[in-house]
Amino acid sequence: MSTTQLPISKKKKYRDMTPEELEIAIEENKKIYDEHFDLVFMKSLCEEVIEMLKIYFRPVFVGFDEMPERNNPDRPIIYACNHSGMAFPWDAIVFATGVMQKHNYDMSRLFRPLAAPMLSASRLMNPFLLTDIWKRVGAIDATGLNFETMMHYQESNVMIYPEGVPGIGKGFNNKYKLQTFSTSMIRMAIKYQTDIIGISCINGEYINPGSYSIEPLNRLVQKIGIPFLPVAIITPLLLLQPWLFYYAWPAKLTYVMGNRYSPSKMVNKPWEEVTQEDIKKVRDEIQSDMQVELDRGVEEYGKKPFHVKEVIRNHVKYWRSLPYWTPLGWPALFSEYDRRYYRERALPTRITRGLFRFWYIVWKNPIIIAYFLPIIGWIPLLFRGLWGRRKVKPWEGSKVK
């Protein structure tokens, strides 16, 4: 097919489209709703894998007993949360799956997250090379057209981290300091007359404490699909123990439901008359208020980011599940789940059955050994993570609409 035969929406960038062209593009793009999302996969992953992580992070959800109703029944609410600096996004994983479990996976009450495209572009940015985890659990690449398309989604609400990649690469010296929000969230809320609800993540900054950002180094690693490389005492050890790439400290993750904002009422004018300056003004006002909410949450829930005594109690209470719920056991936990789901075409159950089971899992997944091999372990991991990404068709036997 020649270029002239392609629909107009295929030839223009999102920002340059007319309203008519954008409408065509949105209709063409609605395939993103279902092409990867697998609710059964998400439930199984939560029960068999994320449950182990919850023992480690001990999440607390404040204000999530009832999820808010839509102010505009035809448009999704936009949830907005702060990023945790210089850490693999374990905080986002624990939050999303924890809320899903809390509300029995009722997607009409919940949300689909918009995630940085860099996370799904490289298998290395999937935890322990788990195949397509972000999109399989419902995440959508955070592009302008995808965001616009999701504002027409009827099945659930939308979740966004408005700080973007700068939020996770801000360094421990800027902990809990919100980076400049993107204006897309405000623009969509005004255009579609829907509300924004703020969420504060507390103690997530301590998933990787004492790590700092060096911009030239970040630009270098971004060329291979890694958004940033934290610089800390532990960084040189990455060569000796590759599993530390995904390491996390046992921060007690606390999530607080914040204020509700109505940007369309804050500008009080028709969408066609709203200017970029109007959008920025609303953005700054909401960001300022969310910063106050975040500071208040840190004051109330962030004084003991680790709760060391609780960590010790969990080691005693859950000793039969060691090492799976600690970072040392995560390579085995995720690798075995991936193997059984995609190769055996079965919903994994009872993965964790004690220490002896661990060695069986290693035998079945020899790639696990690479995570603990100094220097040379990086060779198979980088090959599989960067160049050996396999296109796996969803297991249709598990998928439900």
Coordinates of C-alpha atoms in Angstrom, one line a residue:
M1 CA 0.0 0.0 0.0
S2 CA 1.4 3.4 -0.9
T3 CA 1.7 6.3 1.6
T4 CA -1.1 8.2 -0.1
Q5 CA -3.5 5.3 0.5
L6 CA -2.8 5.2 4.2
P7 CA -5.3 6.9 6.5
I8 CA -4.5 10.5 7.4
S9 CA -3.9 9.5 11.0
K10 CA -1.0 7.2 9.9
K11 CA 0.9 10.1 8.3
K12 CA 0.7 12.7 11.0
K13 CA 2.1 13.0 14.4
Y14 CA -0.3 13.1 17.3
R15 CA 0.3 16.8 18.0
D16 CA -0.3 17.8 14.4
M17 CA -3.7 16.1 13.9
T18 CA -6.9 18.0 13.3
P19 CA -9.9 16.9 15.5
E20 CA -11.2 14.8 12.6
E21 CA -7.9 13.1 12.1
L22 CA -7.5 12.5 15.8
E23 CA -10.9 10.9 15.9
I24 CA -9.8 8.5 13.2
A25 CA -6.5 7.8 15.0
I26 CA -8.3 7.0 18.3
E27 CA -10.6 4.5 16.6
E28 CA -7.6 2.8 15.0
N29 CA -5.7 2.8 18.2
K30 CA -8.4 1.2 20.4
K31 CA -6.7 -2.2 19.9
I32 CA -4.5 -1.2 22.8
Y33 CA -7.4 -2.0 25.2
D34 CA -7.1 -5.7 24.8
E35 CA -4.2 -6.7 22.7
H36 CA -1.9 -7.6 25.7
F37 CA -4.0 -7.3 28.9
D38 CA -4.7 -10.7 30.5
L39 CA -6.7 -10.5 33.7
V40 CA -6.2 -14.2 34.6
F41 CA -2.4 -13.7 34.2
M42 CA -2.6 -10.7 36.5
K43 CA -4.6 -12.5 39.2
S44 CA -2.2 -15.5 39.1
L45 CA 0.9 -13.3 39.2
C46 CA -0.5 -11.5 42.3
E47 CA -1.3 -14.7 44.1
E48 CA 1.9 -16.6 43.3
V49 CA 4.5 -13.8 43.0
I50 CA 3.4 -10.5 44.4
E51 CA 2.1 -12.0 47.6
M52 CA 5.8 -12.9 48.4
L53 CA 6.8 -9.3 47.7
K54 CA 4.1 -8.0 50.0
I55 CA 5.7 -9.9 52.9
Y56 CA 8.9 -8.0 52.2
F57 CA 7.4 -4.5 51.6
R58 CA 4.4 -4.8 54.0
P59 CA 2.2 -2.3 52.1
V60 CA -0.4 -0.2 53.8
F61 CA -3.3 1.4 51.9
V62 CA -4.8 4.5 53.5
G63 CA -8.1 5.7 52.1
F64 CA -8.6 2.9 49.6
D65 CA -11.5 1.0 51.2
E66 CA -13.8 2.6 48.8
M67 CA -12.7 3.7 45.3
P68 CA -14.1 7.1 44.1
E69 CA -17.0 7.3 41.7
R70 CA -16.5 9.0 38.3
N71 CA -17.7 12.6 38.1
N72 CA -18.2 12.0 34.3
P73 CA -19.7 8.5 33.8
D74 CA -18.4 8.4 30.2
R75 CA -14.8 9.2 31.0
P76 CA -12.2 7.6 33.3
I77 CA -10.9 9.2 36.4
I78 CA -7.2 10.0 36.3
Y79 CA -5.2 8.8 39.3
A80 CA -1.8 10.5 39.7
C81 CA 1.0 9.3 42.0
N82 CA 4.5 10.4 42.8
H83 CA 7.5 8.4 41.7
S84 CA 10.1 6.9 44.0
G85 CA 13.6 8.1 43.0
M86 CA 16.4 5.9 41.7
A87 CA 14.7 2.6 42.2
F88 CA 13.3 -0.2 40.0
P89 CA 9.5 0.5 40.1
W90 CA 8.6 -2.1 42.8
D91 CA 6.5 0.6 44.5
A92 CA 4.3 0.8 41.4
I93 CA 4.0 -3.0 41.1
V94 CA 3.1 -3.5 44.8
F95 CA 0.6 -0.6 44.6
A96 CA -1.3 -1.6 41.5
T97 CA -1.5 -5.3 42.4
G98 CA -2.4 -4.5 46.0
V99 CA -5.3 -2.3 45.1
M100 CA -6.5 -4.9 42.6
Q101 CA -6.5 -7.6 45.2
K102 CA -8.2 -5.3 47.7
H103 CA -11.1 -4.7 45.3
N104 CA -11.3 -8.3 44.0
Y105 CA -10.0 -7.3 40.5
D106 CA -13.2 -5.4 39.7
M107 CA -11.8 -3.3 36.9
S108 CA -14.8 -1.0 36.7
R109 CA -13.6 0.3 40.1
L110 CA -9.9 0.2 39.4
F111 CA -7.5 1.6 36.8
R112 CA -5.1 0.8 33.9
P113 CA -1.7 2.4 34.3
L114 CA 0.1 4.5 31.7
A115 CA 3.8 3.5 31.9
A116 CA 7.0 4.9 30.4
P117 CA 7.5 3.1 27.0
M118 CA 11.1 2.4 28.0
L119 CA 9.8 -0.2 30.5
S120 CA 8.2 -2.4 27.9
A121 CA 10.7 -1.7 25.1
S122 CA 13.4 -3.8 26.7
R123 CA 13.0 -7.2 28.4
L124 CA 15.7 -6.1 30.8
M125 CA 13.3 -3.6 32.3
N126 CA 10.8 -6.4 33.1
P127 CA 11.6 -7.7 36.6
F128 CA 14.0 -10.6 36.2
L129 CA 13.3 -10.8 32.5
L130 CA 9.7 -11.8 33.0
T131 CA 8.1 -11.8 29.6
D132 CA 6.0 -8.6 28.8
I133 CA 4.9 -8.2 32.4
W134 CA 3.9 -4.5 32.1
K135 CA 1.5 -4.9 29.2
R136 CA 0.2 -8.3 30.4
V137 CA -1.0 -6.7 33.7
G138 CA -2.7 -3.9 31.8
A139 CA -0.2 -1.2 31.4
I140 CA -0.3 1.0 28.3
D141 CA 2.7 2.8 26.9
A142 CA 2.5 6.5 27.9
T143 CA 2.3 8.2 24.6
G144 CA 0.0 11.1 23.7
L145 CA -2.2 9.1 21.4
N146 CA -2.5 6.3 23.9
F147 CA -3.5 8.6 26.7
E148 CA -6.1 10.2 24.4
T149 CA -7.3 6.8 23.4
M150 CA -7.6 5.6 27.1
M151 CA -9.9 8.6 27.8
H152 CA -12.5 6.8 25.7
Y153 CA -12.0 3.5 27.7
Q154 CA -15.2 2.5 29.5
E155 CA -14.0 -0.5 31.4
S156 CA -11.8 1.1 34.1
N157 CA -10.0 4.3 35.1
V158 CA -6.5 5.5 34.3
M159 CA -3.4 5.7 36.4
I160 CA -0.4 8.0 35.6
Y161 CA 2.9 9.0 37.1
P162 CA 3.0 12.6 36.0
E163 CA 6.7 13.2 36.9
G164 CA 7.7 10.7 34.1
V165 CA 11.3 9.3 33.9
P166 CA 12.7 12.4 35.7
G167 CA 10.7 11.3 38.7
I168 CA 12.5 8.0 39.1
G169 CA 15.9 9.5 38.2
K170 CA 15.8 12.4 40.6
G171 CA 18.3 11.1 43.2
F172 CA 18.0 10.6 46.9
N173 CA 19.0 14.2 47.5
N174 CA 15.7 15.2 46.0
K175 CA 13.6 12.5 47.8
Y176 CA 9.9 13.4 48.0
K177 CA 10.4 16.5 45.9
L178 CA 8.0 16.3 43.0
Q179 CA 9.5 16.9 39.7
T180 CA 7.7 19.1 37.1
F181 CA 4.4 17.4 36.1
S182 CA 3.7 16.8 32.4
T183 CA 0.8 18.9 31.2
S184 CA -0.9 16.0 29.4
M185 CA -2.7 14.9 32.5
I186 CA -4.2 18.4 32.9
R187 CA -5.0 18.7 29.2
M188 CA -6.9 15.4 29.2
A189 CA -8.8 16.2 32.4
I190 CA -10.0 19.5 31.0
K191 CA -10.8 18.3 27.6
Y192 CA -12.8 15.3 28.8
Q193 CA -14.2 17.0 32.0
T194 CA -13.0 14.4 34.3
D195 CA -11.3 14.6 37.7
I196 CA -7.8 13.9 38.9
I197 CA -7.2 12.1 42.2
G198 CA -3.8 12.4 43.9
I199 CA -2.0 9.5 45.6
S200 CA 1.0 9.7 47.8
C201 CA 3.6 6.9 47.9
I202 CA 5.5 7.1 51.2
N203 CA 8.8 5.3 52.0
G204 CA 9.2 4.3 48.3
E205 CA 12.2 6.6 48.3
Y206 CA 13.9 4.1 50.6
I207 CA 13.7 1.2 48.2
N208 CA 17.1 2.3 47.0
P209 CA 18.3 4.9 49.5
G210 CA 21.5 6.9 49.2
S211 CA 21.6 6.6 45.4
Y212 CA 22.2 9.7 43.2
S213 CA 21.8 10.7 39.6
I214 CA 24.6 11.6 37.2
E215 CA 23.0 12.9 34.0
P216 CA 25.8 12.0 31.5
L217 CA 25.7 8.4 32.9
N218 CA 21.9 8.3 32.6
R219 CA 22.1 9.4 28.9
L220 CA 24.6 6.6 28.3
V221 CA 22.5 3.8 29.7
Q222 CA 19.3 5.1 28.1
K223 CA 20.9 4.1 24.8
I224 CA 20.4 0.5 25.8
G225 CA 16.9 1.0 27.2
I226 CA 17.7 1.6 30.9
P227 CA 16.1 5.0 32.0
F228 CA 18.8 5.7 34.6
L229 CA 21.7 4.1 36.6
P230 CA 21.7 4.9 40.3
V231 CA 25.1 5.7 41.7
A232 CA 25.7 4.5 45.2
I233 CA 28.1 2.4 47.3
I234 CA 26.3 -0.7 46.0
T235 CA 26.7 0.3 42.3
P236 CA 30.2 -1.3 41.7
L237 CA 28.8 -4.6 43.1
L238 CA 26.4 -4.8 40.1
L239 CA 29.3 -6.3 38.1
L240 CA 29.8 -9.0 40.8
Q241 CA 26.2 -9.8 41.5
P242 CA 23.8 -9.0 38.6
W243 CA 20.7 -9.7 40.7
L244 CA 21.5 -6.4 42.5
F245 CA 20.2 -4.6 39.4
Y246 CA 16.7 -5.4 40.7
Y247 CA 17.6 -5.1 44.4
A248 CA 15.3 -3.3 46.9
W249 CA 15.6 -2.4 50.5
P250 CA 12.7 -3.5 52.7
A251 CA 10.9 -0.2 52.8
K252 CA 7.4 -0.3 54.3
L253 CA 5.4 1.0 51.4
T254 CA 2.5 3.2 52.4
Y255 CA 0.0 4.6 49.9
V256 CA -2.4 7.4 50.8
M257 CA -5.4 8.5 48.8
G258 CA -5.2 12.3 48.4
N259 CA -7.3 15.2 47.2
R260 CA -9.6 15.3 44.2
Y261 CA -9.2 18.0 41.6
S262 CA -11.5 19.2 38.8
P263 CA -9.3 21.0 36.3
S264 CA -12.2 21.8 34.0
K265 CA -13.8 23.8 36.8
M266 CA -10.4 25.4 37.7
V267 CA -10.1 27.0 34.2
N268 CA -13.9 27.6 33.9
K269 CA -13.9 28.1 30.1
P270 CA -14.7 25.9 27.1
W271 CA -12.0 23.5 26.0
E272 CA -11.6 25.3 22.7
E273 CA -10.6 28.5 24.6
V274 CA -8.1 26.9 26.9
T275 CA -4.5 28.0 26.3
Q276 CA -1.3 26.3 27.2
E277 CA -0.8 29.0 29.9
D278 CA -4.1 28.0 31.4
I279 CA -3.0 24.4 31.5
K280 CA 0.4 25.2 33.1
K281 CA -1.3 27.3 35.7
V282 CA -3.6 24.5 36.7
R283 CA -0.7 22.0 36.6
D284 CA 1.3 24.1 39.0
E285 CA -1.6 24.5 41.4
I286 CA -2.3 20.8 41.5
Q287 CA 1.4 19.9 41.8
S288 CA 1.8 22.4 44.7
D289 CA -1.2 20.9 46.5
M290 CA 0.0 17.3 45.9
Q291 CA 3.4 18.3 47.3
V292 CA 1.7 19.5 50.5
E293 CA -0.2 16.2 50.7
L294 CA 3.0 14.2 50.1
D295 CA 4.9 16.2 52.8
R296 CA 2.0 15.6 55.2
G297 CA 2.0 11.9 54.4
V298 CA 5.8 11.7 55.0
E299 CA 5.4 13.4 58.3
E300 CA 2.8 10.9 59.4
Y301 CA 4.0 7.6 57.9
G302 CA 7.6 8.2 56.9
K303 CA 9.5 8.5 60.2
K304 CA 10.4 4.8 60.2
P305 CA 10.7 3.9 56.6
F306 CA 11.9 0.4 57.3
H307 CA 10.2 -0.7 60.6
V308 CA 13.2 -3.0 61.3
K309 CA 11.4 -4.9 64.1
E310 CA 8.6 -5.8 61.7
V311 CA 11.1 -7.0 59.1
I312 CA 12.7 -9.3 61.8
R313 CA 9.3 -10.6 62.9
N314 CA 8.5 -11.5 59.3
H315 CA 11.7 -13.5 59.0
V316 CA 10.5 -15.5 61.9
K317 CA 6.9 -15.7 60.8
Y318 CA 7.5 -16.6 57.2
W319 CA 10.7 -18.7 57.5
R320 CA 9.2 -21.6 55.6
S321 CA 8.8 -19.3 52.6
L322 CA 12.5 -18.3 52.5
P323 CA 14.2 -17.3 50.4
Y324 CA 11.4 -16.5 48.0
W325 CA 10.1 -13.3 49.6
T326 CA 13.5 -11.7 49.9
P327 CA 15.5 -10.2 47.0
L328 CA 17.8 -13.2 47.0
G329 CA 14.9 -15.5 46.0
W330 CA 13.2 -13.2 43.5
P331 CA 15.3 -14.4 40.5
A332 CA 14.0 -18.0 41.2
L333 CA 10.4 -16.8 42.0
F334 CA 10.0 -14.8 38.8
S335 CA 11.9 -17.2 36.5
E336 CA 9.9 -20.2 37.6
Y337 CA 6.6 -18.3 37.1
D338 CA 7.6 -17.3 33.6
R339 CA 8.7 -20.8 32.7
R340 CA 5.5 -22.5 33.9
Y341 CA 3.2 -19.9 32.4
Y342 CA 4.7 -19.7 29.0
R343 CA 6.4 -23.1 28.5
E344 CA 4.1 -25.4 30.3
R345 CA 1.0 -23.4 29.4
A346 CA -0.4 -23.8 33.0
L347 CA -1.4 -21.3 35.6
P348 CA 1.5 -21.6 38.1
T349 CA 0.4 -22.6 41.6
R350 CA 2.3 -23.3 44.8
I351 CA 5.6 -22.2 43.4
T352 CA 7.1 -21.8 46.9
R353 CA 7.5 -25.0 48.9
G354 CA 10.6 -24.5 50.9
L355 CA 14.4 -24.4 50.4
F356 CA 14.7 -27.8 48.7
R357 CA 12.2 -26.7 46.1
F358 CA 14.5 -23.7 45.3
W359 CA 17.2 -26.0 43.9
Y360 CA 14.6 -27.8 41.7
I361 CA 13.6 -24.4 40.4
V362 CA 17.3 -23.5 39.6
W363 CA 17.7 -26.8 37.8
K364 CA 14.6 -26.0 35.7
N365 CA 15.7 -22.4 35.1
P366 CA 19.5 -22.4 34.7
I367 CA 19.4 -18.7 33.8
I368 CA 19.0 -18.1 37.6
I369 CA 22.7 -19.0 38.1
A370 CA 23.7 -16.1 35.9
Y371 CA 22.3 -13.6 38.4
F372 CA 24.9 -14.8 40.9
L373 CA 28.0 -15.2 38.7
P374 CA 30.5 -12.3 38.9
I375 CA 30.9 -10.4 35.7
I376 CA 30.3 -13.3 33.2
G377 CA 26.8 -13.6 34.5
W378 CA 25.9 -10.4 32.7
I379 CA 26.6 -12.0 29.3
P380 CA 23.5 -14.3 29.1
L381 CA 21.4 -11.8 31.0
L382 CA 22.2 -8.9 28.7
F383 CA 21.7 -11.1 25.6
R384 CA 18.3 -12.2 26.8
G385 CA 17.3 -8.8 28.1
L386 CA 18.4 -6.6 25.3
W387 CA 18.8 -8.7 22.1
G388 CA 17.1 -11.9 22.8
R389 CA 13.6 -10.7 23.6
R390 CA 11.2 -13.2 22.3
K391 CA 7.7 -12.5 21.0
V392 CA 5.5 -14.8 22.9
K393 CA 1.8 -15.1 22.0
P394 CA -0.5 -14.9 24.9
W395 CA -1.7 -18.2 26.3
E396 CA -5.2 -18.0 25.0
G397 CA -6.3 -20.8 27.4
S398 CA -5.9 -18.4 30.2
K399 CA -7.2 -15.2 28.8
V400 CA -10.6 -13.8 29.6
K401 CA -12.3 -10.6 28.5

